[in-house]
């Protein structure tokens, strides 16, 4: 392919084409030999190998470590508004199964998982929340909004483009109503035709809720009959609500966030569940776990759903120590025959490493634990086959013997 003929060519260093040949979508700055022009932020570029062979079209992020995000590996595809529109519509179609299960909170677009790097769209009842985190996607803002409006005529759209990664892309934060009405401070979103979880679209984490944990919340419900449950890193108490619905005798929600615990309390009332069976504890989880171990308290089920400890490769070791620490303490708090549901949402901690960390924690705790099930993000958080980083949320259901 002639460099001159193609649109905004970028040439890779020799040998750096391999991951692209396997259709992994990220091109890091270190892989690039030459950028043949002063391309605009978010421009469509053509990535070529060192011999000028076509590898992919992608979107250019001049200030980010991930310099290009691939959009198509097919040379005949046109990178335009129609491509983005059809990918959004395909993503929406794929979610039918999750809606049909009786969920009113569904991730409609899951970034790389839907071949739309840098775009998240979540639907909560009659609100769509968009979050754009790359300057390439930013260019398609109007198309994104128009496509969503035409597919969901009765929905309001709110924007939560306030991720840290936006700063790395040289973009400012942007939040607010895009169209329709402003969301109430807390709305309640039904899961599986059952429990409704509290969601704060304007000020909550991410776009308002952790929809990715839906499958594991259901699992906890099924394990909870008559059980005492400790829900660590509870956020707005989704796991706790499912435990109560499943017949838990007692549930303790622990989180450092006042706002999250306040919302968690309203969730109990909204679902007509018994507030007498729940405690809301504002405390650092590490500290609370240590205190309970010292007191010799035991629970039937302990849930550990921490935030992302491994933010970068540089802090991976420290993150692993953090995971091992909470898992050791968590395992010490589980009764014989009881369960630990433990998770990591760090993309850098793969399932094998996570299992090793939990195995080491069990050794330290002198606990014999068995893996009853492996847990994962629900299917609307689509995993891209060539991009394993999109399988970020993994968990284990450990039975203590
Ligand atoms: N399990 C939740 C999501 C958890 S998100 C759900 O299903 O919705 C992680 C939560 O951990 C956040 O609410 C955050 O406030 C809390 N958190 C972070 N560090 C903490 C710490 N050291 N102690 C207690 N809570 C913490």
Coordinates of C-alpha atoms and ligand atoms in Angstrom, one line a residue:
X1 CA 0.0 0.0 0.0
X2 CA 1.4 3.4 -0.8
X3 CA 1.8 5.7 2.2
X4 CA 0.8 8.6 0.0
X5 CA -2.5 7.2 -1.1
X6 CA -4.0 6.3 2.3
X7 CA -5.7 8.6 4.8
X8 CA -3.4 9.9 7.6
X9 CA -0.8 7.1 7.6
X10 CA 0.9 5.9 10.8
X11 CA 3.8 3.4 10.4
X12 CA 4.6 0.9 13.1
X13 CA 8.0 -0.3 14.2
X14 CA 9.1 -3.6 12.8
X15 CA 7.6 -6.5 14.7
X16 CA 4.9 -4.4 16.4
X17 CA 2.2 -5.6 14.0
X18 CA 1.6 -8.9 15.7
X19 CA -1.1 -7.9 18.1
X20 CA -3.0 -6.0 15.4
X21 CA -2.8 -9.1 13.1
X22 CA -4.7 -10.8 16.0
X23 CA -7.1 -7.8 16.0
X24 CA -6.2 -6.5 19.4
X25 CA -7.5 -2.9 19.2
X26 CA -4.8 -0.9 21.1
X27 CA -1.7 0.7 19.5
X28 CA 0.6 2.1 22.1
X29 CA 2.9 5.1 21.5
X30 CA 6.0 2.9 21.8
X31 CA 4.9 0.7 18.8
X32 CA 4.8 3.7 16.5
X33 CA 7.8 4.5 14.2
X34 CA 6.3 7.4 12.2
X35 CA 3.3 9.7 12.2
X36 CA 3.4 11.2 8.8
X37 CA 1.5 14.5 9.5
X38 CA 0.1 16.7 12.2
X39 CA -3.2 14.9 12.5
X40 CA -6.1 16.3 14.5
X41 CA -7.2 14.9 17.9
X42 CA -9.6 12.0 17.2
X43 CA -8.8 11.9 13.4
X44 CA -9.2 8.7 11.5
X45 CA -5.8 7.2 10.8
X46 CA -4.5 4.3 8.7
X47 CA -2.1 2.1 10.5
X48 CA 0.6 0.4 8.4
X49 CA 3.3 -2.1 9.3
X50 CA 7.0 -1.3 8.7
X51 CA 6.6 -2.6 5.1
X52 CA 3.6 -0.3 4.4
X53 CA 1.0 -3.1 4.6
X54 CA -2.4 -2.1 5.8
X55 CA -3.2 -3.2 9.4
X56 CA -6.3 -1.2 10.4
X57 CA -8.1 2.0 10.6
X58 CA -8.3 3.7 13.9
X59 CA -8.9 6.8 15.9
X60 CA -6.0 9.0 16.9
X61 CA -5.3 10.1 20.5
X62 CA -2.1 12.2 20.2
X63 CA -1.8 12.8 24.0
X64 CA -2.6 9.3 25.3
X65 CA -0.3 6.2 25.8
X66 CA -2.9 4.3 23.7
X67 CA -2.1 6.4 20.7
X68 CA -4.6 4.7 18.3
X69 CA -7.7 2.7 19.0
X70 CA -8.5 0.4 16.1
X71 CA -12.0 0.6 14.5
X72 CA -11.7 -1.7 11.6
X73 CA -9.2 -4.3 10.3
X74 CA -11.1 -4.4 6.9
X75 CA -9.6 -2.1 4.4
X76 CA -12.8 -1.7 2.5
X77 CA -14.8 -0.4 5.5
X78 CA -15.5 3.3 5.6
X79 CA -15.0 5.0 8.9
X80 CA -17.9 7.4 9.1
X81 CA -21.1 8.3 11.1
X82 CA -22.9 5.3 9.5
X83 CA -20.4 2.8 10.9
X84 CA -20.8 4.2 14.4
X85 CA -24.6 4.3 14.1
X86 CA -24.8 0.7 12.9
X87 CA -22.4 -0.5 15.7
X88 CA -24.5 1.2 18.3
X89 CA -27.7 -0.3 16.9
X90 CA -26.0 -3.8 16.8
X91 CA -25.0 -3.4 20.4
X92 CA -28.6 -2.5 21.4
X93 CA -29.9 -5.6 19.6
X94 CA -27.5 -7.8 21.5
X95 CA -29.0 -6.6 24.8
X96 CA -32.4 -8.0 24.1
X97 CA -31.8 -11.1 26.3
X98 CA -30.8 -9.0 29.3
X99 CA -33.9 -6.8 28.9
X100 CA -36.1 -9.9 28.5
X101 CA -34.8 -11.2 31.9
X102 CA -36.6 -8.3 33.5
X103 CA -33.8 -5.8 33.9
X104 CA -34.4 -2.0 33.7
X105 CA -30.8 -1.2 34.1
X106 CA -28.7 -2.5 31.2
X107 CA -25.4 -1.5 29.6
X108 CA -26.2 -0.8 26.0
X109 CA -22.7 0.0 24.7
X110 CA -19.6 -1.5 26.3
X111 CA -16.7 0.3 24.6
X112 CA -14.2 -2.2 23.0
X113 CA -16.6 -5.0 23.7
X114 CA -18.9 -3.5 21.1
X115 CA -16.1 -2.2 18.7
X116 CA -16.8 1.3 20.0
X117 CA -13.7 2.2 22.0
X118 CA -14.2 5.0 24.4
X119 CA -18.0 4.8 24.5
X120 CA -20.2 3.6 27.3
X121 CA -24.0 3.9 27.3
X122 CA -26.1 2.6 30.2
X123 CA -29.9 2.6 30.3
X124 CA -31.6 3.1 33.7
X125 CA -35.4 3.1 33.3
X126 CA -36.2 6.0 31.0
X127 CA -32.7 7.5 31.2
X128 CA -29.8 6.9 29.0
X129 CA -26.4 7.8 30.4
X130 CA -23.5 8.3 28.0
X131 CA -19.8 8.4 28.9
X132 CA -17.2 9.2 26.3
X133 CA -13.6 8.7 27.3
X134 CA -11.5 9.0 24.1
X135 CA -11.1 11.9 21.7
X136 CA -11.9 9.7 18.8
X137 CA -15.4 8.9 20.1
X138 CA -15.8 12.6 21.0
X139 CA -15.8 13.3 17.3
X140 CA -18.9 11.2 16.9
X141 CA -20.8 12.9 19.7
X142 CA -23.7 14.1 17.5
X143 CA -24.1 10.8 15.8
X144 CA -24.1 9.0 19.1
X145 CA -26.8 11.3 20.5
X146 CA -28.9 11.1 17.4
X147 CA -28.8 7.3 17.2
X148 CA -29.8 7.0 20.8
X149 CA -32.7 9.4 20.4
X150 CA -34.0 7.7 17.4
X151 CA -33.8 4.2 19.0
X152 CA -35.3 5.3 22.4
X153 CA -37.8 8.1 21.6
X154 CA -39.2 8.2 25.1
X155 CA -35.9 8.4 27.0
X156 CA -34.0 11.4 28.3
X157 CA -30.2 11.5 27.8
X158 CA -27.7 12.5 30.5
X159 CA -23.9 12.7 30.0
X160 CA -21.3 11.5 32.6
X161 CA -18.1 12.1 30.6
X162 CA -16.0 12.5 33.8
X163 CA -13.6 9.6 33.8
X164 CA -10.0 10.1 34.7
X165 CA -9.0 8.7 31.3
X166 CA -10.5 11.8 29.7
X167 CA -7.7 13.9 31.2
X168 CA -5.1 11.5 29.6
X169 CA -6.8 12.2 26.3
X170 CA -6.5 16.0 26.8
X171 CA -10.3 16.3 27.2
X172 CA -12.2 18.3 29.8
X173 CA -14.9 16.7 32.0
X174 CA -18.5 17.2 30.7
X175 CA -21.6 16.3 32.6
X176 CA -25.3 17.3 32.4
X177 CA -28.6 16.9 30.6
X178 CA -28.2 16.3 26.9
X179 CA -31.9 16.0 26.1
X180 CA -35.2 15.5 28.0
X181 CA -35.5 15.9 31.7
X182 CA -33.0 16.0 34.6
X183 CA -32.8 12.7 36.6
X184 CA -34.1 12.7 40.2
X185 CA -31.3 12.4 42.8
X186 CA -32.1 8.7 43.3
X187 CA -34.0 6.4 41.0
X188 CA -34.7 2.7 41.5
X189 CA -33.9 0.2 38.8
X190 CA -35.4 -3.3 38.7
X191 CA -33.1 -6.3 38.4
X192 CA -34.5 -9.6 37.1
X193 CA -38.1 -8.6 37.8
X194 CA -37.2 -8.6 41.4
X195 CA -35.1 -6.2 43.6
X196 CA -34.8 -2.5 42.6
X197 CA -31.4 -1.0 43.2
X198 CA -30.9 2.7 44.0
X199 CA -29.1 4.6 41.3
X200 CA -27.8 8.2 41.4
X201 CA -27.1 9.2 37.8
X202 CA -25.8 12.6 38.5
X203 CA -23.4 12.0 41.4
X204 CA -23.0 8.2 41.7
X205 CA -19.9 6.2 40.7
X206 CA -19.4 5.6 37.0
X207 CA -22.7 6.3 35.3
X208 CA -24.6 5.7 38.6
X209 CA -24.4 2.0 39.3
X210 CA -22.4 -1.2 39.0
X211 CA -24.6 -3.1 36.6
X212 CA -21.7 -5.6 35.9
X213 CA -22.3 -7.4 39.2
X214 CA -25.9 -8.3 38.5
X215 CA -25.2 -12.1 38.1
X216 CA -23.4 -12.3 41.4
X217 CA -26.0 -10.3 43.3
X218 CA -28.6 -12.9 42.1
X219 CA -26.3 -15.7 43.2
X220 CA -26.0 -14.1 46.7
X221 CA -29.8 -14.0 46.9
X222 CA -29.9 -17.7 46.3
X223 CA -27.3 -18.4 49.0
X224 CA -28.9 -16.2 51.6
X225 CA -31.8 -18.1 53.2
X226 CA -31.5 -17.7 56.9
X227 CA -27.9 -16.5 56.5
X228 CA -25.9 -13.8 58.2
X229 CA -24.2 -11.8 55.5
X230 CA -21.3 -9.3 55.5
X231 CA -21.3 -7.1 52.4
X232 CA -18.0 -5.3 52.1
X233 CA -17.6 -2.3 49.7
X234 CA -21.4 -2.2 49.6
X235 CA -21.8 1.0 47.6
X236 CA -25.6 1.5 47.3
X237 CA -26.2 -1.9 48.8
X238 CA -27.2 -4.0 45.8
X239 CA -25.8 -7.2 47.2
X240 CA -27.4 -6.5 50.5
X241 CA -30.9 -6.0 48.9
X242 CA -30.6 -9.4 47.1
X243 CA -29.5 -11.1 50.3
X244 CA -32.5 -9.7 52.2
X245 CA -34.8 -10.7 49.4
X246 CA -33.3 -14.2 49.6
X247 CA -34.2 -14.4 53.3
X248 CA -30.9 -13.3 55.0
X249 CA -31.4 -13.1 58.8
X250 CA -28.9 -10.3 59.1
X251 CA -26.9 -8.1 56.7
X252 CA -24.1 -5.7 57.4
X253 CA -23.2 -3.2 54.6
X254 CA -19.8 -1.6 55.0
X255 CA -18.6 1.3 52.9
X256 CA -16.6 4.5 53.4
X257 CA -19.1 6.6 51.4
X258 CA -21.8 8.4 53.3
X259 CA -23.7 9.1 50.1
X260 CA -23.7 5.4 49.1
X261 CA -24.8 4.2 52.5
X262 CA -27.6 6.8 52.5
X263 CA -28.8 5.5 49.2
X264 CA -28.5 1.9 50.4
X265 CA -30.9 2.7 53.3
X266 CA -33.5 4.1 51.0
X267 CA -33.2 0.9 48.9
X268 CA -34.3 -1.2 51.8
X269 CA -37.5 0.9 52.3
X270 CA -38.2 1.1 48.6
X271 CA -38.2 -2.7 48.3
X272 CA -40.3 -3.2 51.4
X273 CA -37.6 -5.2 53.1
X274 CA -37.0 -5.4 56.8
X275 CA -34.7 -2.6 58.0
X276 CA -34.4 -4.4 61.4
X277 CA -32.2 -7.0 59.7
X278 CA -29.7 -4.5 58.2
X279 CA -26.8 -2.5 59.4
X280 CA -25.1 0.3 57.5
X281 CA -21.5 0.7 58.7
X282 CA -19.4 3.7 57.6
X283 CA -15.9 2.3 58.0
X284 CA -12.7 1.3 56.1
X285 CA -13.2 -2.3 55.2
X286 CA -9.7 -3.3 56.1
X287 CA -10.2 -2.0 59.6
X288 CA -13.7 -3.5 60.0
X289 CA -12.5 -6.9 58.9
X290 CA -9.6 -6.8 61.4
X291 CA -12.0 -5.8 64.2
X292 CA -14.4 -8.6 63.5
X293 CA -11.6 -11.2 63.3
X294 CA -10.3 -10.0 66.7
X295 CA -13.8 -10.3 68.1
X296 CA -14.1 -13.8 66.7
X297 CA -17.3 -13.0 64.8
X298 CA -18.4 -15.5 62.0
X299 CA -20.8 -15.1 59.1
X300 CA -22.5 -17.5 56.7
X301 CA -21.5 -15.4 53.7
X302 CA -18.9 -12.7 53.2
X303 CA -18.9 -10.5 50.0
X304 CA -15.7 -8.7 49.0
X305 CA -16.3 -6.4 46.0
X306 CA -13.5 -3.8 46.2
X307 CA -12.8 -1.0 43.8
X308 CA -10.1 -1.4 41.2
X309 CA -6.9 -1.8 43.3
X310 CA -4.6 -2.2 40.3
X311 CA -4.8 1.1 38.4
X312 CA -1.5 0.5 36.4
X313 CA 1.2 -2.1 36.0
X314 CA 3.4 0.0 38.3
X315 CA 1.1 -0.6 41.3
X316 CA 0.2 -4.2 40.5
X317 CA 2.3 -5.7 43.3
X318 CA 0.8 -3.4 45.9
X319 CA -2.7 -4.2 44.5
X320 CA -2.1 -7.9 44.9
X321 CA -1.1 -7.5 48.5
X322 CA -4.3 -5.5 49.1
X323 CA -6.4 -8.3 47.5
X324 CA -4.5 -10.9 49.6
X325 CA -5.0 -9.0 52.8
X326 CA -8.8 -8.6 52.5
X327 CA -9.3 -12.2 51.3
X328 CA -7.2 -13.6 54.2
X329 CA -9.4 -11.6 56.7
X330 CA -12.6 -12.3 54.8
X331 CA -11.9 -16.1 54.8
X332 CA -11.2 -16.0 58.5
X333 CA -14.7 -14.6 59.0
X334 CA -16.6 -17.4 57.2
X335 CA -18.3 -20.2 59.1
X336 CA -17.5 -23.8 58.1
X337 CA -19.9 -24.6 55.2
X338 CA -20.3 -20.9 54.5
X339 CA -19.2 -18.9 51.4
X340 CA -16.8 -16.1 50.5
X341 CA -17.9 -14.3 47.3
X342 CA -14.7 -12.4 46.3
X343 CA -14.0 -10.2 43.2
X344 CA -11.5 -8.2 41.4
X345 CA -12.4 -5.7 38.7
X346 CA -8.8 -4.9 37.9
X347 CA -8.2 -5.7 34.2
X348 CA -4.5 -6.3 35.0
X349 CA -5.3 -9.1 37.4
X350 CA -6.3 -12.0 35.2
X351 CA -8.4 -14.9 36.5
X352 CA -5.4 -17.2 37.1
X353 CA -3.6 -14.6 39.1
X354 CA -6.7 -13.8 41.1
X355 CA -7.2 -17.5 42.0
X356 CA -3.5 -17.6 43.1
X357 CA -4.0 -14.6 45.3
X358 CA -7.1 -16.1 47.0
X359 CA -5.3 -19.5 47.3
X360 CA -2.4 -17.7 49.1
X361 CA -4.9 -15.9 51.3
X362 CA -6.5 -19.2 52.3
X363 CA -3.0 -20.6 53.2
X364 CA -2.3 -17.5 55.4
X365 CA -5.7 -17.8 57.0
X366 CA -5.2 -21.6 57.5
X367 CA -8.6 -22.1 55.9
X368 CA -9.5 -25.0 53.5
X369 CA -11.5 -23.3 50.8
X370 CA -13.0 -24.9 47.6
X371 CA -14.0 -23.1 44.5
X372 CA -17.8 -23.7 44.1
X373 CA -18.1 -21.4 41.1
X374 CA -16.2 -18.9 39.0
X375 CA -18.1 -15.6 38.7
X376 CA -18.0 -12.9 36.1
X377 CA -19.4 -9.7 34.7
X378 CA -22.9 -10.1 33.2
X379 CA -23.3 -10.5 29.4
X380 CA -24.2 -6.8 28.6
X381 CA -20.6 -6.0 29.6
X382 CA -19.5 -7.7 26.4
X383 CA -16.0 -9.3 26.2
X384 CA -14.1 -8.8 23.0
X385 CA -12.6 -12.1 21.9
X386 CA -9.2 -10.5 20.8
X387 CA -9.1 -8.1 23.7
X388 CA -8.9 -10.1 27.0
X389 CA -8.7 -6.8 29.0
X390 CA -12.4 -6.4 28.4
X391 CA -13.0 -9.4 30.7
X392 CA -12.2 -7.3 33.7
X393 CA -14.5 -8.5 36.4
X394 CA -13.8 -11.9 37.8
X395 CA -14.8 -13.6 41.0
X396 CA -14.8 -16.8 43.0
X397 CA -17.5 -18.4 45.2
X398 CA -15.4 -20.2 47.8
X399 CA -16.9 -22.6 50.2
X400 CA -15.0 -22.9 53.5
X401 CA -14.7 -26.5 54.6
Ligands
LIG1 N1 -20.7 -4.0 45.5 C1 -21.1 -2.7 44.9 C2 -20.1 -2.0 44.1 C3 -18.8 -1.7 44.9 S1 -17.9 -0.4 44.3 C4 -22.4 -3.0 44.1 O1 -22.7 -4.2 43.8 O2 -23.0 -2.0 43.7 C5 -16.7 -0.1 45.5 C6 -17.1 0.6 46.8 O3 -16.0 0.5 47.7 C7 -17.4 2.1 46.6 O4 -18.7 2.3 47.1 C8 -16.4 2.8 47.5 O5 -17.0 3.9 48.3 C9 -16.0 1.7 48.5 N2 -14.7 1.8 49.1 C10 -13.5 2.0 48.5 N3 -12.5 1.8 49.3 C11 -13.0 1.4 50.5 C12 -12.5 1.1 51.8 N4 -11.2 1.1 52.0 N5 -13.3 0.8 52.8 C13 -14.7 0.8 52.6 N6 -15.2 1.1 51.4 C14 -14.4 1.4 50.4

